[in-house]
PDB file of C-alpha atoms in Angstrom:
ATOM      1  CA  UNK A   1      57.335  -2.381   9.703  1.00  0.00           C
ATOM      2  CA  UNK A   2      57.634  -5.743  10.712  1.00  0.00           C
ATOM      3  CA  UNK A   3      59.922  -8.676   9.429  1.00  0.00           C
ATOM      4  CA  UNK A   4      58.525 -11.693   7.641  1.00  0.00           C
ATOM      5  CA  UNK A   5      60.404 -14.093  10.413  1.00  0.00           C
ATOM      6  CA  UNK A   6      58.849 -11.885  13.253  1.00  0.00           C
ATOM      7  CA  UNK A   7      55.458 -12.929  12.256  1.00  0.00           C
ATOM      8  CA  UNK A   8      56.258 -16.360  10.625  1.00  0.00           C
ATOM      9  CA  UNK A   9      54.759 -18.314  13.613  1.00  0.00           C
ATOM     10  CA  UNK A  10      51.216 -16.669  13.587  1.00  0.00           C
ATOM     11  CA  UNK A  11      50.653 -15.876  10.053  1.00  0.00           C
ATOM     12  CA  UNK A  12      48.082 -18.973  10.322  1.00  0.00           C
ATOM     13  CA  UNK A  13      46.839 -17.055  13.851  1.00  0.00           C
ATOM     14  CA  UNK A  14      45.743 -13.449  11.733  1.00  0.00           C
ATOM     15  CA  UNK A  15      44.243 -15.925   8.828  1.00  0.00           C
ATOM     16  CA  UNK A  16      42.289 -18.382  11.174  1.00  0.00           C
ATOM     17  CA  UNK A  17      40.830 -15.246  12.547  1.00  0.00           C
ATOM     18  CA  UNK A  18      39.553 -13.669   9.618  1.00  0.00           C
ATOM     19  CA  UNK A  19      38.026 -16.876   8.683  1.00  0.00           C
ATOM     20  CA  UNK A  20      36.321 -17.113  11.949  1.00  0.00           C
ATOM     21  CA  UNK A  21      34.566 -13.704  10.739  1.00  0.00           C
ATOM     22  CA  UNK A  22      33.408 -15.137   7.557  1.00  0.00           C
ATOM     23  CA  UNK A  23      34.759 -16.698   4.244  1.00  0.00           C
ATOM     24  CA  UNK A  24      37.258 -14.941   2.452  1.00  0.00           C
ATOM     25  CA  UNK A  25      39.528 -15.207  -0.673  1.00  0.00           C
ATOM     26  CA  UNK A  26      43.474 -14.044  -0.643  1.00  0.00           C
ATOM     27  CA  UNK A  27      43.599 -10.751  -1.860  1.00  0.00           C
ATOM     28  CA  UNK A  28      40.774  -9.915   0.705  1.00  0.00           C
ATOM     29  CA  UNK A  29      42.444 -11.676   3.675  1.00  0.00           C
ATOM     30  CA  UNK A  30      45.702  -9.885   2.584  1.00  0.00           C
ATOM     31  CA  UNK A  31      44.055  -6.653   2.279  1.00  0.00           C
ATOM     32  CA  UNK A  32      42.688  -6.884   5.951  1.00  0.00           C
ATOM     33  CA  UNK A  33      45.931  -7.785   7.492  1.00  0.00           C
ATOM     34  CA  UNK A  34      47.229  -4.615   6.167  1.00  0.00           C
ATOM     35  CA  UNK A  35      44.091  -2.633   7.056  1.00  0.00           C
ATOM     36  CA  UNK A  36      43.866  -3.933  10.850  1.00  0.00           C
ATOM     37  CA  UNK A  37      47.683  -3.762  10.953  1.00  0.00           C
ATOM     38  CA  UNK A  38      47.714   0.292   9.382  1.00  0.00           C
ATOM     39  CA  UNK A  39      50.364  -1.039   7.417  1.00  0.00           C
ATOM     40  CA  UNK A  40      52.851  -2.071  10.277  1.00  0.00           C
ATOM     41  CA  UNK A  41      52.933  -5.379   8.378  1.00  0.00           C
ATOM     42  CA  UNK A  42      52.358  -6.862   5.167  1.00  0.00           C
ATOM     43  CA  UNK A  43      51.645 -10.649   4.293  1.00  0.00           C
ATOM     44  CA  UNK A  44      53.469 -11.381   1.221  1.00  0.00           C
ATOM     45  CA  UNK A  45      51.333 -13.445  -1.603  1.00  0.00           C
ATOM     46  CA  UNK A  46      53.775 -16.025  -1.424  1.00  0.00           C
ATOM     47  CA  UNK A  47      53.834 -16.403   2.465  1.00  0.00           C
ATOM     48  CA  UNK A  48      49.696 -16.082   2.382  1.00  0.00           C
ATOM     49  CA  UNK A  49      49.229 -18.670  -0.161  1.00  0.00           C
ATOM     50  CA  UNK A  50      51.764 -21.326   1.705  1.00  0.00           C
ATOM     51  CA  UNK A  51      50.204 -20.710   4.339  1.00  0.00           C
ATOM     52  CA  UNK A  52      46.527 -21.667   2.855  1.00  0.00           C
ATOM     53  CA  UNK A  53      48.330 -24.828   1.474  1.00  0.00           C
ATOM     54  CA  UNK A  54      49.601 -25.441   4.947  1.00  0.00           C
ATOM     55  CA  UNK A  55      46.257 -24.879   7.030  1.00  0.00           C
ATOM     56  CA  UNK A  56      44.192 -27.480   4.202  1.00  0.00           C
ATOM     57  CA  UNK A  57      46.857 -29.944   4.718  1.00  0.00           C
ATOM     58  CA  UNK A  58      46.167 -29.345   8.695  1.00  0.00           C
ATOM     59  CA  UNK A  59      42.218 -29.627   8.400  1.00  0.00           C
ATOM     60  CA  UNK A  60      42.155 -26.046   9.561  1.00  0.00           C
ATOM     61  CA  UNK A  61      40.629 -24.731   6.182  1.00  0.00           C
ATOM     62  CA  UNK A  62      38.962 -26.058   3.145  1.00  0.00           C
ATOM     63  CA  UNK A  63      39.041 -24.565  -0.185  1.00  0.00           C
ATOM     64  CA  UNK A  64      36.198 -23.756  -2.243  1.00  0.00           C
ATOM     65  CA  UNK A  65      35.322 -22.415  -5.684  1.00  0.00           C
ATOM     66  CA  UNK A  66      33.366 -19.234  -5.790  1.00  0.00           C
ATOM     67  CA  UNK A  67      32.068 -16.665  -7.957  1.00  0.00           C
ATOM     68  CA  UNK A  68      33.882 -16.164 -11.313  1.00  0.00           C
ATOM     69  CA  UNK A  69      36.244 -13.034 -11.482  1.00  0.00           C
ATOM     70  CA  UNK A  70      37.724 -11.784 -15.038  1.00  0.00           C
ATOM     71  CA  UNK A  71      36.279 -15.432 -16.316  1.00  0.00           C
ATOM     72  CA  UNK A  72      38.456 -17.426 -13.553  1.00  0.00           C
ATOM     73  CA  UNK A  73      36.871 -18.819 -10.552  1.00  0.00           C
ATOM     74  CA  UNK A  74      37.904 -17.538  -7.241  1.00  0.00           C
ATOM     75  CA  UNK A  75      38.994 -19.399  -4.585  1.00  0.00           C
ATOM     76  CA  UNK A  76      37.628 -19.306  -1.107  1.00  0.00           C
ATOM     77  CA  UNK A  77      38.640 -20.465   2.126  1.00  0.00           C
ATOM     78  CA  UNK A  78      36.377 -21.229   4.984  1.00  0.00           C
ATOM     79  CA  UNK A  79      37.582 -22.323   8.789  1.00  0.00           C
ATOM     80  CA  UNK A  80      36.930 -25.592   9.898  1.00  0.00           C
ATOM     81  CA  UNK A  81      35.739 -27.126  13.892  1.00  0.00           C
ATOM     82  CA  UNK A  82      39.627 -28.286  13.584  1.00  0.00           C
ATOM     83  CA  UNK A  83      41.129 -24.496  12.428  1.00  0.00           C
ATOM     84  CA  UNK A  84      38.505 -23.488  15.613  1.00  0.00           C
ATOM     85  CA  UNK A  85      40.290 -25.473  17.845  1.00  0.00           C
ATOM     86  CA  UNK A  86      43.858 -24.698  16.282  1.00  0.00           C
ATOM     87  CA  UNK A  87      42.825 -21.179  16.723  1.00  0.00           C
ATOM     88  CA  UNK A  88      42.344 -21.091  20.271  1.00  0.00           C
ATOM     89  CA  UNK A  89      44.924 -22.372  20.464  1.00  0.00           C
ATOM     90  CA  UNK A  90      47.564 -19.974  18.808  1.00  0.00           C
ATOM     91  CA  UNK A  91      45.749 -17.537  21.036  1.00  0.00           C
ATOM     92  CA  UNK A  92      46.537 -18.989  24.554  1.00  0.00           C
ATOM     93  CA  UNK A  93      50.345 -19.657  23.073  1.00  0.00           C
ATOM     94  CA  UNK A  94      50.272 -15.826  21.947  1.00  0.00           C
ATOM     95  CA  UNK A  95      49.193 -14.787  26.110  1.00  0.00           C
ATOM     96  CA  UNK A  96      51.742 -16.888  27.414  1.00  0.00           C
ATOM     97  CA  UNK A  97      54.541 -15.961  25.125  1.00  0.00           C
ATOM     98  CA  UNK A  98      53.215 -11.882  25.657  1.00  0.00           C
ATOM     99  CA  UNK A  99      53.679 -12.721  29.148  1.00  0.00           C
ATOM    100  CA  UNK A 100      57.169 -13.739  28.993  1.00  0.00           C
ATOM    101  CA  UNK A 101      58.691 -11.092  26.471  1.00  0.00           C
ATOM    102  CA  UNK A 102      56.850  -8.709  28.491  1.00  0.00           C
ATOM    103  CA  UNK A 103      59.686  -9.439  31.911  1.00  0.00           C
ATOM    104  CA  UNK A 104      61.981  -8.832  29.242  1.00  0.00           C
ATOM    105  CA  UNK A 105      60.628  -5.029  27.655  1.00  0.00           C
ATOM    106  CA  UNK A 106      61.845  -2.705  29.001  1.00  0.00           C
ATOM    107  CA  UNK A 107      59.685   0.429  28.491  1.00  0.00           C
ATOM    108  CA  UNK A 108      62.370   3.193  29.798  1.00  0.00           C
ATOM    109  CA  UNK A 109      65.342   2.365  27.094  1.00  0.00           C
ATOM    110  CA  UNK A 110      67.629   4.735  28.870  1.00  0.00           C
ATOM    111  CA  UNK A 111      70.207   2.474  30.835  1.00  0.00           C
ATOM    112  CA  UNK A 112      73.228   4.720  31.017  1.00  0.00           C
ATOM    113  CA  UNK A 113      70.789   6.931  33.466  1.00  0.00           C
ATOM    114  CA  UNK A 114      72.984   8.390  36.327  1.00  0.00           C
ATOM    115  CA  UNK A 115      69.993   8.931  38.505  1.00  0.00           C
TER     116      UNK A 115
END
């Protein structure tokens, strides 16, 4: 499974992108991380919900109240033109960084090889 500080820098990426598919509320966005990860990593609650304070304070998500659930309204987010933007990008910073750790994997991890 992955660490927390592996993903720490594109925790916003993986929520931006759910958003882009439709409005969604934390428990759901959580549960589809895990789902579209099969488990390889999990978003903590405390990591997802700092990160929905961090993409309002951005402009790259607005809150909204929804439907009521066990008599408490639940909060949505929704993606904004500024999230879209912030979005794309994550996503050209993710190639180019893929790129570079890429000269640097190494897929046969025998080294002491006599051959």
């Amino acid at each position: 499974m992955l660490g927390s500080d592996v993903m720490r820098g594109y925790n916003d990426m993986l929520i931006l992108c759910l958003l882009l598919e439709g409005d969604s509320y934390g428990y759901e966005i959580s549960h589809e991380i895990e789902r579209r990860c099969a488990d390889a990593y999990r978003i903590k609650e405390t990591t997802l919900y700092s990160a929905f304070g961090r993409l309002e304070k951005l402009g790259y998500a607005a809150a909204y109240q929804g439907s009521e659930t066990q008599g408490r309204p639940r909060t949505y987010y929704t993606i904004t033109d500024e999230g879209r933007k912030a979005y794309a990008a994550k996503c050209a910073e993710w190639r180019v960084l893929k790129t570079v750790v890429d000269r640097f994997t190494k897929e046969d991890m025998d080294h002491g090889s006599d051959s």
